[in-house]
XYZ file of C-alpha atoms in Angstrom:
370
model
C 12.258 -34.662 -29.098
C 11.226 -31.389 -31.302
C 7.899 -29.739 -31.417
C 5.618 -31.239 -33.696
C 4.004 -28.070 -35.595
C 1.897 -29.877 -37.980
C -0.272 -30.560 -35.113
C -0.162 -27.249 -33.636
C -1.325 -25.862 -37.139
C -3.972 -28.549 -37.464
C -6.003 -27.225 -34.083
C -6.954 -23.900 -36.584
C -8.576 -26.159 -39.038
C -10.232 -28.521 -36.174
C -11.404 -24.880 -34.708
C -13.034 -23.793 -37.701
C -15.692 -27.010 -37.340
C -16.319 -26.190 -33.884
C -16.874 -22.172 -34.999
C -19.632 -23.770 -37.446
C -21.488 -25.770 -35.037
C -22.315 -22.821 -33.379
C -24.491 -20.942 -35.973
C -27.349 -22.908 -34.840
C -29.769 -20.006 -35.840
C -29.170 -21.192 -39.429
C -30.991 -24.374 -38.906
C -30.835 -27.728 -36.767
C -32.789 -30.526 -36.882
C -34.768 -29.458 -40.408
C -32.510 -30.942 -42.846
C -31.227 -27.726 -44.627
C -27.646 -27.977 -46.037
C -26.049 -26.490 -42.827
C -27.878 -29.138 -40.595
C -27.001 -32.020 -43.111
C -23.264 -30.827 -43.836
C -21.964 -28.208 -41.906
C -23.486 -28.596 -38.258
C -20.629 -31.482 -36.879
C -18.078 -30.572 -34.456
C -17.271 -34.390 -33.331
C -13.971 -34.931 -34.988
C -12.526 -31.378 -34.111
C -13.580 -31.986 -30.458
C -12.124 -35.399 -30.419
C -8.734 -33.970 -32.249
C -8.197 -31.458 -29.267
C -8.798 -34.036 -26.546
C -6.612 -36.385 -28.226
C -4.036 -34.191 -28.830
C -3.871 -33.117 -25.000
C -3.380 -36.401 -24.314
C -0.827 -36.424 -26.925
C 1.193 -33.091 -26.007
C 1.372 -34.086 -22.121
C 2.694 -37.415 -22.746
C 5.094 -35.660 -25.514
C 6.369 -33.372 -23.092
C 7.361 -35.919 -20.540
C 8.726 -38.284 -22.966
C 10.676 -35.599 -24.773
C 12.519 -34.339 -22.104
C 12.859 -37.702 -19.733
C 10.877 -35.964 -17.090
C 9.166 -37.311 -14.143
C 6.228 -35.801 -11.965
C 6.377 -34.674 -8.390
C 4.699 -37.162 -5.695
C 2.666 -34.517 -4.229
C 0.370 -34.390 -7.521
C -0.786 -37.582 -6.032
C -3.274 -35.722 -3.530
C -6.391 -33.873 -4.535
C -4.881 -30.479 -3.593
C -1.578 -31.627 -5.749
C -3.479 -32.801 -8.978
C -5.709 -29.164 -8.721
C -2.367 -27.432 -8.736
C -0.964 -30.030 -11.632
C -4.028 -29.084 -13.487
C -3.697 -25.167 -13.130
C -0.419 -24.901 -13.892
C -0.665 -26.586 -17.247
C -3.912 -24.357 -17.967
C -2.712 -20.850 -16.369
C -1.767 -19.081 -19.866
C -5.587 -19.598 -20.322
C -6.932 -19.390 -17.479
C -6.785 -15.299 -17.053
C -8.773 -15.531 -20.614
C -11.094 -17.995 -19.726
C -12.095 -15.824 -16.603
C -12.693 -13.120 -18.971
C -14.691 -15.110 -21.259
C -16.853 -15.754 -18.311
C -17.721 -12.214 -17.390
C -18.197 -11.202 -21.153
C -20.866 -13.820 -21.141
C -22.967 -12.732 -17.697
C -24.586 -10.154 -19.752
C -25.901 -12.213 -22.623
C -26.653 -15.353 -20.549
C -28.531 -13.317 -17.959
C -30.929 -11.768 -21.357
C -31.154 -15.088 -22.732
C -32.492 -16.706 -19.182
C -35.782 -18.190 -19.130
C -35.797 -17.601 -15.277
C -38.221 -14.936 -13.791
C -37.676 -12.946 -12.166
C -34.362 -10.508 -12.591
C -33.035 -11.546 -8.750
C -33.679 -15.415 -9.371
C -31.751 -14.770 -12.684
C -28.919 -13.181 -10.786
C -28.438 -15.466 -7.890
C -28.565 -18.719 -10.703
C -26.050 -16.889 -12.523
C -23.780 -15.909 -9.764
C -23.830 -19.597 -8.319
C -22.875 -20.644 -12.006
C -20.115 -18.232 -12.055
C -18.560 -18.770 -8.773
C -18.877 -23.163 -9.661
C -17.498 -22.249 -13.223
C -14.351 -20.622 -11.574
C -12.994 -23.994 -10.211
C -12.998 -25.510 -13.849
C -14.748 -28.687 -12.337
C -18.066 -28.060 -13.549
C -18.097 -30.701 -16.268
C -17.569 -33.575 -13.823
C -21.177 -32.804 -12.658
C -22.597 -34.275 -15.990
C -25.462 -31.796 -15.502
C -25.389 -29.583 -18.697
C -27.093 -26.723 -16.711
C -24.063 -26.678 -14.672
C -21.242 -28.150 -17.484
C -22.631 -25.455 -20.137
C -23.472 -22.652 -17.685
C -22.234 -18.937 -18.553
C -20.273 -19.457 -21.702
C -21.295 -22.785 -22.547
C -18.034 -24.069 -24.610
C -15.752 -24.130 -21.569
C -17.054 -27.742 -20.563
C -14.370 -28.732 -22.835
C -11.694 -26.580 -20.827
C -13.384 -27.924 -17.708
C -13.141 -31.676 -19.094
C -9.398 -30.929 -20.054
C -9.036 -29.592 -16.597
C -9.950 -32.801 -14.553
C -8.301 -34.961 -17.102
C -4.952 -33.276 -16.593
C -5.886 -33.501 -12.862
C -6.013 -37.395 -13.126
C -2.954 -37.707 -15.689
C -0.307 -38.294 -13.213
C -2.399 -41.912 -12.510
C -2.759 -41.906 -16.247
C 0.962 -41.783 -16.787
C 1.925 -44.001 -14.040
C -0.121 -46.551 -15.328
C 1.056 -46.278 -19.057
C 4.720 -46.785 -17.505
C 3.544 -50.121 -16.180
C 1.918 -51.507 -18.661
C 3.883 -50.007 -22.406
C 6.617 -52.495 -22.823
C 8.194 -50.594 -25.625
C 6.315 -52.712 -28.356
C 4.116 -51.596 -30.826
C 1.580 -54.363 -30.651
C 1.111 -53.833 -27.135
C 0.034 -50.436 -27.764
C -2.185 -51.292 -30.703
C -4.023 -53.614 -28.479
C -4.567 -51.185 -25.736
C -5.804 -48.587 -28.181
C -8.063 -50.804 -29.723
C -9.391 -51.826 -26.615
C -9.529 -47.863 -25.851
C -11.981 -47.737 -29.011
C -14.240 -50.770 -27.656
C -14.533 -49.848 -24.131
C -15.410 -45.868 -25.330
C -18.185 -47.013 -27.506
C -19.787 -49.317 -24.818
C -19.357 -46.289 -22.423
C -21.126 -44.302 -25.290
C -23.970 -46.488 -25.502
C -24.446 -46.485 -21.758
C -24.293 -42.744 -21.203
C -26.703 -42.365 -24.502
C -29.365 -44.938 -23.068
C -28.986 -43.120 -19.142
C -29.530 -39.634 -21.053
C -32.498 -40.607 -22.785
C -34.131 -41.870 -19.664
C -34.514 -37.894 -18.888
C -32.578 -38.083 -15.567
C -30.311 -35.468 -14.077
C -27.215 -36.495 -15.768
C -27.958 -35.310 -19.105
C -24.557 -34.489 -20.190
C -21.859 -37.509 -20.114
C -22.025 -38.666 -23.407
C -20.560 -35.579 -24.826
C -19.643 -33.203 -22.213
C -18.140 -35.125 -19.661
C -14.466 -36.488 -18.489
C -16.016 -39.579 -18.110
C -16.541 -39.962 -21.949
C -13.712 -37.808 -23.059
C -11.170 -39.535 -20.981
C -10.909 -42.468 -23.444
C -9.906 -39.499 -26.427
C -7.311 -38.149 -23.783
C -5.832 -41.559 -23.344
C -5.546 -42.443 -26.830
C -3.575 -39.375 -27.395
C -1.226 -40.879 -24.600
C -1.242 -44.200 -26.093
C -0.524 -42.254 -29.548
C 2.253 -40.469 -28.342
C 4.112 -43.905 -27.227
C 3.617 -45.515 -30.515
C 4.934 -42.366 -32.452
C 8.066 -42.331 -29.638
C 8.693 -45.687 -30.384
C 8.227 -45.502 -33.917
C 9.491 -42.212 -35.044
C 13.159 -42.545 -34.775
C 13.464 -46.365 -36.055
C 11.684 -45.691 -39.716
C 11.436 -42.803 -42.306
C 8.735 -43.254 -44.687
C 8.972 -42.675 -48.697
C 8.037 -38.956 -49.101
C 5.239 -39.767 -51.619
C 3.508 -42.827 -49.349
C 3.453 -39.974 -46.799
C 2.036 -37.539 -48.604
C -0.603 -39.951 -50.138
C -1.402 -41.010 -46.327
C -2.118 -37.608 -45.637
C -4.144 -36.854 -48.428
C -5.995 -40.044 -47.489
C -6.735 -39.149 -44.018
C -7.762 -35.422 -44.674
C -10.106 -36.561 -47.867
C -11.668 -39.200 -45.174
C -12.135 -36.125 -42.643
C -13.446 -33.817 -44.888
C -15.928 -36.564 -46.676
C -17.180 -37.481 -43.107
C -17.410 -34.238 -42.193
C -19.451 -33.330 -44.899
C -21.982 -36.234 -45.296
C -21.909 -37.814 -41.526
C -25.392 -35.962 -40.576
C -26.905 -36.608 -43.852
C -25.943 -40.546 -43.653
C -28.701 -42.155 -41.427
C -29.836 -38.786 -40.245
C -30.398 -38.781 -36.580
C -29.440 -42.756 -35.943
C -26.456 -44.523 -35.429
C -25.027 -41.773 -33.199
C -22.660 -44.394 -31.149
C -21.263 -45.580 -34.469
C -20.892 -42.216 -35.818
C -18.975 -41.196 -32.516
C -16.785 -44.028 -32.526
C -15.930 -43.051 -36.159
C -15.415 -39.644 -35.285
C -13.021 -40.382 -32.805
C -10.956 -43.300 -35.052
C -10.449 -40.691 -38.127
C -9.351 -38.107 -35.699
C -6.709 -40.661 -34.102
C -5.618 -41.604 -37.544
C -5.101 -37.958 -38.524
C -3.087 -37.129 -35.115
C -0.755 -40.362 -35.762
C -0.351 -39.796 -39.816
C 0.470 -35.712 -38.814
C 2.725 -36.671 -36.315
C 5.726 -37.832 -38.367
C 5.375 -34.607 -40.677
C 6.896 -36.220 -43.580
C 4.169 -35.765 -46.279
C 3.901 -32.141 -48.688
C 0.778 -30.989 -46.671
C 3.068 -31.425 -43.304
C 5.876 -29.198 -45.595
C 2.629 -26.636 -45.669
C 1.357 -26.864 -42.383
C 4.716 -26.112 -40.890
C 4.831 -22.783 -42.424
C 4.666 -19.656 -39.543
C 1.498 -18.599 -40.519
C -0.393 -21.908 -39.612
C 1.302 -22.257 -36.998
C 0.957 -19.170 -35.423
C -3.247 -19.719 -36.280
C -2.974 -22.959 -34.702
C -1.746 -21.478 -31.134
C -4.504 -18.914 -31.430
C -6.819 -21.521 -31.560
C -7.622 -21.605 -28.003
C -8.618 -18.233 -27.913
C -10.814 -18.480 -30.909
C -12.449 -21.013 -28.651
C -13.298 -19.477 -25.786
C -14.024 -16.147 -27.366
C -16.164 -17.136 -30.294
C -19.202 -18.226 -28.615
C -19.423 -14.811 -26.567
C -19.451 -12.791 -29.637
C -21.863 -14.560 -31.492
C -24.324 -14.550 -28.494
C -23.307 -11.028 -27.717
C -24.005 -9.904 -31.619
C -27.368 -11.557 -31.653
C -28.687 -9.681 -28.667
C -27.083 -6.557 -30.070
C -28.841 -6.703 -33.330
C -32.228 -8.134 -31.937
C -32.447 -4.960 -29.529
C -31.525 -2.953 -32.419
C -33.867 -4.633 -34.132
C -31.510 -4.989 -37.232
C -31.641 -8.284 -39.330
C -28.607 -9.142 -41.462
C -28.260 -12.310 -43.522
C -26.623 -15.277 -42.325
C -23.427 -15.403 -44.278
C -22.637 -11.076 -43.503
C -23.158 -12.784 -40.028
C -20.766 -15.456 -39.765
C -18.247 -13.353 -41.461
C -18.174 -10.384 -39.198
C -18.583 -12.371 -36.015
C -15.392 -14.373 -37.436
C -13.454 -11.031 -37.938
C -13.996 -10.149 -34.326
C -13.178 -13.201 -32.978
C -9.896 -13.465 -35.007
C -9.012 -10.013 -34.232
C -9.918 -10.573 -30.306
C -7.801 -13.967 -30.560
C -5.083 -12.072 -32.091
C -4.868 -9.414 -29.035
C -5.078 -12.110 -26.469
C -2.442 -13.783 -27.781
C -0.469 -10.794 -28.157
C -0.793 -9.417 -24.384
C 0.017 -13.118 -23.236
C 2.934 -13.184 -25.281
C 4.238 -9.754 -24.102
C 3.714 -10.752 -20.624
C 5.505 -13.968 -20.732
C 8.379 -11.852 -22.387
C 8.365 -9.537 -19.568
C 8.480 -12.476 -16.747
C 11.110 -14.027 -18.135
């Protein structure tokens, strides 16, 4: 099957929600406009995990490939995951190096030699890309805090061969079966989110299992696998009228934007597990609807510009947080104060330039190798 460019383009719009989420200096927990309407990365993060499961499965179904037998060992699984993240790995390491200075400056540990020892230990741990498996925020969010996401993806890639094997066994090429498994996935996710949230409230050592761990993100990843099964079975058997497809696209995007804008304002600080489930369902619906690429919004998203922006979204993800933190420290040292909107604009421009250069260098290297 051909690439689904619409899903690639949507990555850029999802990364914007995550980008906005990290301007927490604008006010969190104070019920201002930012806190109520812009501090919400839930659907964006869910989208990327769903898309990861969808994309990996799509690559195997579309090309009728099989995974090799050596991936069923720990070493083989690690190599399998590393191979699928090799293009971003070097930039991941660069993002960690960039963040060492800011993380040292922001550390609350004294004296300085203890800071250095702690940060170097965290850096070495982060190099493995297994840090999110601990379920401990001081480890999973260390150095470059946003890299818990890449770590989760890496771990899920490691276990993907087992997921694929199970998927091949239980899916009987019937849409009804897939829908039932997908509903079960949502229900089990909700129950685990409740359990993990309760464990976090007990203030034990595991304080990052309901959001930043592969133990909860596996449900979005599996949903992506199941959605790919559904699309693969259904895509070549039916075609939707362009008007109907366009209406569906408008409806799901409208639902996304409304929920993004009002999620925090509704029942502020309450029903977080229920809200997270709705994040998950809306993100899944977006992947499903736009995977068919039959509406007029899909026509818009398949243009070269938006596909390009989607392709550089992972660089935006890796570098936006180091840039924001570095700017904050530099401005503080220089005792310069600038309006929040100007800060957001400058950090966005710098992030896009860095992402553009990183993508350009990666493309040049790939061409030289080929």
